[in-house]
Amino acid sequence: ESKNVEELSIPDLLDSQAQAQFAQALIETKSPVTVLELAKLGNDGPKVLRRAFEQTKAPIVELDVGCNMIGDEGAEEICSMLNNTGCPISILNLAGNFINDEGIKCIASEIIQKGHKTLTTLDLSENEFGDLGAMYLAESIRSSSCNLVSLDLAHNPVSQSGMQTLLAALLARSSQSSLRILRGLVLNETLARDCGIPEKVFLDIMNSEDRKSSSHKLLTWAWTRIQRAKEVLPMVMNTLKVERIAALVGDFLFWQHPLTKQMYGIPDNSE
């Protein structure tokens, strides 16, 4: 009797024999593999992965290839895989892969801007792209075809100017865009002002030693403002103001907030 497999973790794909065995196993598997975690892909790993995905029928919805040093070339192979294989991936982790501006250009244009049908969560944190990559990403998240809900850009060498470019794109994105969470923006005075956060609130946050407490201060201000606005503008939630703030204070805290759950009709299981 065969076991049902939902998650498959491969610790080492550095040599060609291991890559070939993995590819064959993925192609021939009859188990419902939905989560695939790969390490030590090596230089040819992304190509092998793409070829395997062209033939596998495994319903993989989460692919983790983080910390594999695949670089720009590997990122381009992943883009090709997503565009040409019809794989139903919704969560993709590319963190810690030494992806530079050129790799980000491909990801932005070929995945985000073209609106991959199933991909909703993309992790690009801890890579090597700068302001040029930030510009490519900003252009893509403005697009009405962007289907992402969450994009993580934390810990990349992006300057304050690049941060402002990303924030401007977040605020100006199409009303049809599904993007709600942009992780990685560093809260500074300019970004706070652009989000309409009062200077006193911003200073209170910056002077707080407890980041969680400071985030609650920002949320408290945000919800007070929203509750007042609701009396005048019933559709205020669709202005995305509160979600802009969520991108700055951290989505976990935001979506766990009882007022968030109440406003969005999310069941509260904490009781």
PDB file of N, CA and C in Angstrom, residues 166-233:
ATOM      1  N   LEU A 166       8.754  51.941  -4.752  1.00  0.00           N
ATOM      2  CA  LEU A 166       7.888  50.800  -4.462  1.00  0.00           C
ATOM      3  C   LEU A 166       6.610  51.238  -3.754  1.00  0.00           C
ATOM      4  N   LEU A 167       6.749  52.142  -2.805  1.00  0.00           N
ATOM      5  CA  LEU A 167       5.578  52.616  -2.078  1.00  0.00           C
ATOM      6  C   LEU A 167       4.618  53.338  -3.014  1.00  0.00           C
ATOM      7  N   ALA A 168       5.176  54.180  -3.893  1.00  0.00           N
ATOM      8  CA  ALA A 168       4.329  54.900  -4.844  1.00  0.00           C
ATOM      9  C   ALA A 168       3.553  53.926  -5.723  1.00  0.00           C
ATOM     10  N   ALA A 169       4.213  52.845  -6.123  1.00  0.00           N
ATOM     11  CA  ALA A 169       3.545  51.839  -6.947  1.00  0.00           C
ATOM     12  C   ALA A 169       2.449  51.141  -6.160  1.00  0.00           C
ATOM     13  N   LEU A 170       2.716  50.867  -4.883  1.00  0.00           N
ATOM     14  CA  LEU A 170       1.727  50.214  -4.039  1.00  0.00           C
ATOM     15  C   LEU A 170       0.490  51.096  -3.888  1.00  0.00           C
ATOM     16  N   LEU A 171       0.713  52.376  -3.694  1.00  0.00           N
ATOM     17  CA  LEU A 171      -0.404  53.292  -3.490  1.00  0.00           C
ATOM     18  C   LEU A 171      -1.169  53.566  -4.784  1.00  0.00           C
ATOM     19  N   ALA A 172      -0.466  53.479  -5.919  1.00  0.00           N
ATOM     20  CA  ALA A 172      -1.085  53.838  -7.201  1.00  0.00           C
ATOM     21  C   ALA A 172      -1.510  52.640  -8.022  1.00  0.00           C
ATOM     22  N   ARG A 173      -1.379  51.441  -7.449  1.00  0.00           N
ATOM     23  CA  ARG A 173      -1.672  50.252  -8.243  1.00  0.00           C
ATOM     24  C   ARG A 173      -3.133  50.222  -8.670  1.00  0.00           C
ATOM     25  N   SER A 174      -3.397  49.486  -9.711  1.00  0.00           N
ATOM     26  CA  SER A 174      -4.736  49.388 -10.261  1.00  0.00           C
ATOM     27  C   SER A 174      -5.718  48.884  -9.215  1.00  0.00           C
ATOM     28  N   SER A 175      -6.939  49.386  -9.278  1.00  0.00           N
ATOM     29  CA  SER A 175      -7.977  48.928  -8.348  1.00  0.00           C
ATOM     30  C   SER A 175      -8.278  47.447  -8.547  1.00  0.00           C
ATOM     31  N   GLN A 176      -7.897  46.910  -9.714  1.00  0.00           N
ATOM     32  CA  GLN A 176      -8.127  45.491  -9.991  1.00  0.00           C
ATOM     33  C   GLN A 176      -7.025  44.613  -9.394  1.00  0.00           C
ATOM     34  N   SER A 177      -5.932  45.245  -8.953  1.00  0.00           N
ATOM     35  CA  SER A 177      -4.813  44.472  -8.420  1.00  0.00           C
ATOM     36  C   SER A 177      -5.204  43.813  -7.100  1.00  0.00           C
ATOM     37  N   SER A 178      -4.732  42.589  -6.899  1.00  0.00           N
ATOM     38  CA  SER A 178      -5.048  41.857  -5.679  1.00  0.00           C
ATOM     39  C   SER A 178      -3.981  42.046  -4.599  1.00  0.00           C
ATOM     40  N   LEU A 179      -2.878  42.740  -4.933  1.00  0.00           N
ATOM     41  CA  LEU A 179      -1.761  42.867  -3.990  1.00  0.00           C
ATOM     42  C   LEU A 179      -2.181  43.636  -2.744  1.00  0.00           C
ATOM     43  N   ARG A 180      -2.037  42.996  -1.583  1.00  0.00           N
ATOM     44  CA  ARG A 180      -2.407  43.633  -0.326  1.00  0.00           C
ATOM     45  C   ARG A 180      -1.211  43.811   0.590  1.00  0.00           C
ATOM     46  N   ILE A 181      -0.243  42.907   0.488  1.00  0.00           N
ATOM     47  CA  ILE A 181       0.883  42.932   1.419  1.00  0.00           C
ATOM     48  C   ILE A 181       2.198  43.061   0.653  1.00  0.00           C
ATOM     49  N   LEU A 182       2.931  44.125   0.938  1.00  0.00           N
ATOM     50  CA  LEU A 182       4.266  44.309   0.372  1.00  0.00           C
ATOM     51  C   LEU A 182       5.239  44.375   1.527  1.00  0.00           C
ATOM     52  N   ARG A 183       5.868  43.254   1.844  1.00  0.00           N
ATOM     53  CA  ARG A 183       6.811  43.225   2.957  1.00  0.00           C
ATOM     54  C   ARG A 183       8.153  43.782   2.503  1.00  0.00           C
ATOM     55  N   GLY A 184       8.857  44.398   3.440  1.00  0.00           N
ATOM     56  CA  GLY A 184      10.206  44.835   3.139  1.00  0.00           C
ATOM     57  C   GLY A 184      10.367  46.338   3.061  1.00  0.00           C
ATOM     58  N   LEU A 185       9.263  47.090   3.081  1.00  0.00           N
ATOM     59  CA  LEU A 185       9.395  48.543   3.129  1.00  0.00           C
ATOM     60  C   LEU A 185       9.882  48.933   4.522  1.00  0.00           C
ATOM     61  N   VAL A 186      10.877  49.787   4.560  1.00  0.00           N
ATOM     62  CA  VAL A 186      11.427  50.237   5.841  1.00  0.00           C
ATOM     63  C   VAL A 186      10.751  51.546   6.215  1.00  0.00           C
ATOM     64  N   LEU A 187      10.101  51.557   7.363  1.00  0.00           N
ATOM     65  CA  LEU A 187       9.362  52.749   7.769  1.00  0.00           C
ATOM     66  C   LEU A 187      10.332  53.870   8.128  1.00  0.00           C
ATOM     67  N   ASN A 188      10.342  54.924   7.307  1.00  0.00           N
ATOM     68  CA  ASN A 188      11.120  56.114   7.621  1.00  0.00           C
ATOM     69  C   ASN A 188      10.204  57.328   7.502  1.00  0.00           C
ATOM     70  N   GLU A 189      10.741  58.500   7.788  1.00  0.00           N
ATOM     71  CA  GLU A 189       9.899  59.690   7.841  1.00  0.00           C
ATOM     72  C   GLU A 189       9.219  59.977   6.512  1.00  0.00           C
ATOM     73  N   THR A 190       9.949  59.772   5.413  1.00  0.00           N
ATOM     74  CA  THR A 190       9.377  60.054   4.095  1.00  0.00           C
ATOM     75  C   THR A 190       8.238  59.101   3.776  1.00  0.00           C
ATOM     76  N   LEU A 191       8.450  57.805   4.024  1.00  0.00           N
ATOM     77  CA  LEU A 191       7.398  56.827   3.747  1.00  0.00           C
ATOM     78  C   LEU A 191       6.189  57.057   4.651  1.00  0.00           C
ATOM     79  N   ALA A 192       6.451  57.401   5.898  1.00  0.00           N
ATOM     80  CA  ALA A 192       5.344  57.671   6.820  1.00  0.00           C
ATOM     81  C   ALA A 192       4.510  58.851   6.312  1.00  0.00           C
ATOM     82  N   ARG A 193       5.190  59.890   5.872  1.00  0.00           N
ATOM     83  CA  ARG A 193       4.474  61.060   5.357  1.00  0.00           C
ATOM     84  C   ARG A 193       3.674  60.703   4.103  1.00  0.00           C
ATOM     85  N   ASP A 194       4.270  59.907   3.229  1.00  0.00           N
ATOM     86  CA  ASP A 194       3.577  59.506   2.007  1.00  0.00           C
ATOM     87  C   ASP A 194       2.325  58.687   2.302  1.00  0.00           C
ATOM     88  N   CYS A 195       2.324  57.974   3.431  1.00  0.00           N
ATOM     89  CA  CYS A 195       1.165  57.170   3.824  1.00  0.00           C
ATOM     90  C   CYS A 195       0.162  57.983   4.638  1.00  0.00           C
ATOM     91  N   GLY A 196       0.481  59.248   4.906  1.00  0.00           N
ATOM     92  CA  GLY A 196      -0.432  60.083   5.664  1.00  0.00           C
ATOM     93  C   GLY A 196      -0.374  59.851   7.161  1.00  0.00           C
ATOM     94  N   ILE A 197       0.714  59.256   7.651  1.00  0.00           N
ATOM     95  CA  ILE A 197       0.848  59.014   9.086  1.00  0.00           C
ATOM     96  C   ILE A 197       1.318  60.308   9.764  1.00  0.00           C
ATOM     97  N   PRO A 198       0.590  60.800  10.767  1.00  0.00           N
ATOM     98  CA  PRO A 198       0.982  62.042  11.438  1.00  0.00           C
ATOM     99  C   PRO A 198       2.391  61.953  12.021  1.00  0.00           C
ATOM    100  N   GLU A 199       3.083  63.074  12.037  1.00  0.00           N
ATOM    101  CA  GLU A 199       4.467  63.097  12.518  1.00  0.00           C
ATOM    102  C   GLU A 199       4.570  62.620  13.963  1.00  0.00           C
ATOM    103  N   LYS A 200       3.607  63.019  14.792  1.00  0.00           N
ATOM    104  CA  LYS A 200       3.651  62.617  16.212  1.00  0.00           C
ATOM    105  C   LYS A 200       3.553  61.094  16.348  1.00  0.00           C
ATOM    106  N   VAL A 201       2.661  60.476  15.552  1.00  0.00           N
ATOM    107  CA  VAL A 201       2.515  59.024  15.598  1.00  0.00           C
ATOM    108  C   VAL A 201       3.805  58.357  15.146  1.00  0.00           C
ATOM    109  N   PHE A 202       4.390  58.891  14.081  1.00  0.00           N
ATOM    110  CA  PHE A 202       5.629  58.328  13.557  1.00  0.00           C
ATOM    111  C   PHE A 202       6.746  58.412  14.603  1.00  0.00           C
ATOM    112  N   LEU A 203       6.876  59.565  15.270  1.00  0.00           N
ATOM    113  CA  LEU A 203       7.921  59.736  16.274  1.00  0.00           C
ATOM    114  C   LEU A 203       7.701  58.803  17.465  1.00  0.00           C
ATOM    115  N   ASP A 204       6.427  58.612  17.854  1.00  0.00           N
ATOM    116  CA  ASP A 204       6.127  57.681  18.940  1.00  0.00           C
ATOM    117  C   ASP A 204       6.587  56.274  18.583  1.00  0.00           C
ATOM    118  N   ILE A 205       6.364  55.894  17.316  1.00  0.00           N
ATOM    119  CA  ILE A 205       6.749  54.560  16.857  1.00  0.00           C
ATOM    120  C   ILE A 205       8.272  54.423  16.880  1.00  0.00           C
ATOM    121  N   MET A 206       8.953  55.430  16.350  1.00  0.00           N
ATOM    122  CA  MET A 206      10.408  55.361  16.245  1.00  0.00           C
ATOM    123  C   MET A 206      11.073  55.385  17.618  1.00  0.00           C
ATOM    124  N   ASN A 207      10.437  56.047  18.599  1.00  0.00           N
ATOM    125  CA  ASN A 207      11.026  56.161  19.929  1.00  0.00           C
ATOM    126  C   ASN A 207      10.679  54.981  20.834  1.00  0.00           C
ATOM    127  N   SER A 208       9.822  54.091  20.337  1.00  0.00           N
ATOM    128  CA  SER A 208       9.412  52.947  21.146  1.00  0.00           C
ATOM    129  C   SER A 208      10.460  51.841  21.054  1.00  0.00           C
ATOM    130  N   GLU A 209      10.836  51.273  22.201  1.00  0.00           N
ATOM    131  CA  GLU A 209      11.785  50.162  22.205  1.00  0.00           C
ATOM    132  C   GLU A 209      11.101  48.850  21.850  1.00  0.00           C
ATOM    133  N   ASP A 210       9.789  48.793  22.048  1.00  0.00           N
ATOM    134  CA  ASP A 210       9.014  47.582  21.786  1.00  0.00           C
ATOM    135  C   ASP A 210       8.338  47.732  20.429  1.00  0.00           C
ATOM    136  N   ARG A 211       8.868  47.026  19.423  1.00  0.00           N
ATOM    137  CA  ARG A 211       8.332  47.181  18.068  1.00  0.00           C
ATOM    138  C   ARG A 211       6.867  46.736  17.985  1.00  0.00           C
ATOM    139  N   LYS A 212       6.541  45.669  18.715  1.00  0.00           N
ATOM    140  CA  LYS A 212       5.164  45.201  18.691  1.00  0.00           C
ATOM    141  C   LYS A 212       4.239  46.273  19.252  1.00  0.00           C
ATOM    142  N   SER A 213       4.684  46.887  20.348  1.00  0.00           N
ATOM    143  CA  SER A 213       3.891  47.948  20.950  1.00  0.00           C
ATOM    144  C   SER A 213       3.751  49.118  19.983  1.00  0.00           C
ATOM    145  N   SER A 214       4.835  49.464  19.293  1.00  0.00           N
ATOM    146  CA  SER A 214       4.780  50.595  18.364  1.00  0.00           C
ATOM    147  C   SER A 214       3.856  50.288  17.205  1.00  0.00           C
ATOM    148  N   SER A 215       3.832  49.036  16.757  1.00  0.00           N
ATOM    149  CA  SER A 215       2.929  48.655  15.686  1.00  0.00           C
ATOM    150  C   SER A 215       1.484  48.803  16.129  1.00  0.00           C
ATOM    151  N   HIS A 216       1.216  48.451  17.393  1.00  0.00           N
ATOM    152  CA  HIS A 216      -0.135  48.602  17.917  1.00  0.00           C
ATOM    153  C   HIS A 216      -0.531  50.081  17.973  1.00  0.00           C
ATOM    154  N   LYS A 217       0.441  50.948  18.274  1.00  0.00           N
ATOM    155  CA  LYS A 217       0.145  52.383  18.281  1.00  0.00           C
ATOM    156  C   LYS A 217      -0.300  52.832  16.894  1.00  0.00           C
ATOM    157  N   LEU A 218       0.408  52.345  15.890  1.00  0.00           N
ATOM    158  CA  LEU A 218       0.069  52.727  14.523  1.00  0.00           C
ATOM    159  C   LEU A 218      -1.298  52.171  14.138  1.00  0.00           C
ATOM    160  N   LEU A 219      -1.566  50.930  14.527  1.00  0.00           N
ATOM    161  CA  LEU A 219      -2.863  50.340  14.222  1.00  0.00           C
ATOM    162  C   LEU A 219      -3.993  51.085  14.919  1.00  0.00           C
ATOM    163  N   THR A 220      -3.742  51.460  16.160  1.00  0.00           N
ATOM    164  CA  THR A 220      -4.766  52.191  16.907  1.00  0.00           C
ATOM    165  C   THR A 220      -5.114  53.489  16.199  1.00  0.00           C
ATOM    166  N   TRP A 221      -4.082  54.212  15.757  1.00  0.00           N
ATOM    167  CA  TRP A 221      -4.322  55.444  15.011  1.00  0.00           C
ATOM    168  C   TRP A 221      -5.080  55.163  13.722  1.00  0.00           C
ATOM    169  N   ALA A 222      -4.652  54.100  13.013  1.00  0.00           N
ATOM    170  CA  ALA A 222      -5.256  53.772  11.732  1.00  0.00           C
ATOM    171  C   ALA A 222      -6.739  53.448  11.880  1.00  0.00           C
ATOM    172  N   TRP A 223      -7.066  52.632  12.888  1.00  0.00           N
ATOM    173  CA  TRP A 223      -8.449  52.222  13.044  1.00  0.00           C
ATOM    174  C   TRP A 223      -9.327  53.375  13.524  1.00  0.00           C
ATOM    175  N   THR A 224      -8.781  54.262  14.347  1.00  0.00           N
ATOM    176  CA  THR A 224      -9.549  55.442  14.756  1.00  0.00           C
ATOM    177  C   THR A 224      -9.913  56.268  13.537  1.00  0.00           C
ATOM    178  N   ARG A 225      -8.946  56.431  12.658  1.00  0.00           N
ATOM    179  CA  ARG A 225      -9.167  57.214  11.446  1.00  0.00           C
ATOM    180  C   ARG A 225     -10.207  56.536  10.551  1.00  0.00           C
ATOM    181  N   ILE A 226     -10.114  55.236  10.444  1.00  0.00           N
ATOM    182  CA  ILE A 226     -11.030  54.494   9.568  1.00  0.00           C
ATOM    183  C   ILE A 226     -12.449  54.506  10.120  1.00  0.00           C
ATOM    184  N   GLN A 227     -12.573  54.325  11.435  1.00  0.00           N
ATOM    185  CA  GLN A 227     -13.897  54.303  12.035  1.00  0.00           C
ATOM    186  C   GLN A 227     -14.603  55.643  11.808  1.00  0.00           C
ATOM    187  N   ARG A 228     -13.850  56.734  11.895  1.00  0.00           N
ATOM    188  CA  ARG A 228     -14.440  58.055  11.626  1.00  0.00           C
ATOM    189  C   ARG A 228     -14.838  58.178  10.162  1.00  0.00           C
ATOM    190  N   ALA A 229     -13.948  57.729   9.293  1.00  0.00           N
ATOM    191  CA  ALA A 229     -14.200  57.864   7.863  1.00  0.00           C
ATOM    192  C   ALA A 229     -15.398  57.026   7.422  1.00  0.00           C
ATOM    193  N   LYS A 230     -15.651  55.926   8.118  1.00  0.00           N
ATOM    194  CA  LYS A 230     -16.764  55.049   7.738  1.00  0.00           C
ATOM    195  C   LYS A 230     -18.095  55.783   7.788  1.00  0.00           C
ATOM    196  N   GLU A 231     -18.209  56.742   8.702  1.00  0.00           N
ATOM    197  CA  GLU A 231     -19.451  57.481   8.825  1.00  0.00           C
ATOM    198  C   GLU A 231     -19.710  58.329   7.583  1.00  0.00           C
ATOM    199  N   VAL A 232     -18.627  58.741   6.917  1.00  0.00           N
ATOM    200  CA  VAL A 232     -18.740  59.615   5.755  1.00  0.00           C
ATOM    201  C   VAL A 232     -18.657  58.826   4.452  1.00  0.00           C
ATOM    202  N   LEU A 233     -17.793  57.826   4.444  1.00  0.00           N
ATOM    203  CA  LEU A 233     -17.529  57.079   3.218  1.00  0.00           C
ATOM    204  C   LEU A 233     -17.626  55.578   3.490  1.00  0.00           C
TER     205      LEU A 233
END
